[in-house]
């Protein structure tokens, strides 16, 4: 899911993204699917980490509500171990994670 989400967000093909993430994994020692690796990689390529969105009543937000209100591109941490991509009100994933809780997310520098 990490490679797929980052490839979608950056517009690179899957193979190029996998190669770059693997190289970054070798450089840092973090495993490919860990938040430390992909968070550091996204920072390296100019994406900005954003705080976990919450509802006005301070409860954690579900992915479906984030997708409805967010305008732009974002790579999102979902639940405990998943990563997905959001683009202008659409969730790009191979399974429906709309009812999961969104964690931190990253936006491209141009946002």
Coordinates of C-alpha atoms in Angstrom, one line a residue:
X1 CA 0.0 0.0 0.0
X2 CA 2.9 2.4 0.7
X3 CA 4.4 2.1 -2.8
X4 CA 1.0 2.3 -4.5
X5 CA -0.1 5.4 -2.5
X6 CA 3.2 7.3 -3.0
X7 CA 3.3 6.4 -6.7
X8 CA -0.2 7.7 -7.2
X9 CA 0.6 10.9 -5.2
X10 CA 3.8 11.6 -7.1
X11 CA 2.7 10.5 -10.5
X12 CA 5.6 8.1 -10.8
X13 CA 5.1 4.5 -11.9
X14 CA 5.1 1.7 -9.3
X15 CA 8.5 0.4 -10.2
X16 CA 10.3 3.8 -9.9
X17 CA 8.6 4.5 -6.6
X18 CA 9.5 1.0 -5.3
X19 CA 13.1 1.5 -6.3
X20 CA 13.4 4.9 -4.6
X21 CA 11.8 3.6 -1.4
X22 CA 14.1 0.6 -1.4
X23 CA 17.1 2.8 -1.8
X24 CA 15.8 5.0 1.0
X25 CA 15.3 1.9 3.2
X26 CA 18.9 0.9 2.6
X27 CA 20.1 4.4 3.5
X28 CA 18.0 4.7 6.7
X29 CA 17.7 1.2 8.0
X30 CA 13.9 1.5 8.3
X31 CA 11.7 -1.2 6.9
X32 CA 9.7 -0.4 3.8
X33 CA 6.2 -0.4 5.3
X34 CA 7.1 1.6 8.4
X35 CA 5.8 5.2 9.0
X36 CA 9.4 6.2 9.8
X37 CA 10.5 5.2 6.3
X38 CA 7.7 6.6 4.2
X39 CA 7.4 9.7 6.4
X40 CA 11.1 10.5 6.1
X41 CA 10.9 9.7 2.3
X42 CA 8.0 12.0 1.8
X43 CA 9.7 14.8 3.7
X44 CA 12.8 14.2 1.5
X45 CA 10.8 14.7 -1.7
X46 CA 9.1 17.8 -0.4
X47 CA 5.8 16.6 1.1
X48 CA 4.7 18.2 4.3
X49 CA 3.4 16.2 7.3
X50 CA 0.0 17.4 8.6
X51 CA -1.6 16.7 12.0
X52 CA -4.3 14.1 12.4
X53 CA -7.6 15.7 11.5
X54 CA -10.3 15.7 14.2
X55 CA -14.0 16.5 14.5
X56 CA -15.1 19.7 16.3
X57 CA -15.9 17.5 19.3
X58 CA -12.2 16.4 19.4
X59 CA -13.0 12.8 18.2
X60 CA -10.8 11.2 15.6
X61 CA -12.0 11.7 12.0
X62 CA -13.0 8.9 9.6
X63 CA -11.5 8.7 6.2
X64 CA -14.8 9.3 4.4
X65 CA -15.3 12.6 6.2
X66 CA -11.8 13.7 5.5
X67 CA -12.2 12.9 1.8
X68 CA -15.4 14.9 1.6
X69 CA -13.9 18.0 3.2
X70 CA -10.3 17.9 1.9
X71 CA -9.5 19.7 -1.4
X72 CA -6.3 18.7 -3.0
X73 CA -3.8 15.8 -2.9
X74 CA -2.8 13.9 0.2
X75 CA -1.1 10.6 1.2
X76 CA -2.9 9.5 4.3
X77 CA -2.1 7.1 7.1
X78 CA -5.2 4.9 7.8
X79 CA -5.9 2.9 10.9
X80 CA -2.8 1.3 12.3
X81 CA -1.0 0.0 9.3
X82 CA -2.4 1.3 6.0
X83 CA -1.5 4.1 3.6
X84 CA -3.8 5.5 0.9
X85 CA -4.1 8.4 -1.5
X86 CA -6.7 11.1 -1.7
X87 CA -7.1 13.4 -4.7
X88 CA -9.8 16.2 -4.9
X89 CA -12.6 14.3 -3.1
X90 CA -11.7 10.8 -4.3
X91 CA -10.1 8.0 -2.4
X92 CA -7.7 5.9 -4.5
X93 CA -7.2 2.5 -3.0
X94 CA -7.8 -1.2 -3.7
X95 CA -10.2 -1.6 -0.7
X96 CA -12.8 0.6 0.9
X97 CA -11.1 2.1 4.0
X98 CA -13.7 4.9 4.3
X99 CA -14.9 3.8 7.8
X100 CA -11.3 3.7 9.2
X101 CA -9.7 6.5 11.3
X102 CA -7.3 8.8 9.5
X103 CA -4.0 9.5 11.2
X104 CA -1.5 12.0 10.0
X105 CA -1.2 12.9 6.4
X106 CA 1.2 14.5 3.9
X107 CA 0.5 17.1 1.3
X108 CA 2.7 18.2 -1.6
X109 CA 4.7 21.4 -1.1
X110 CA 2.6 23.3 -3.6
X111 CA -0.5 23.1 -1.3

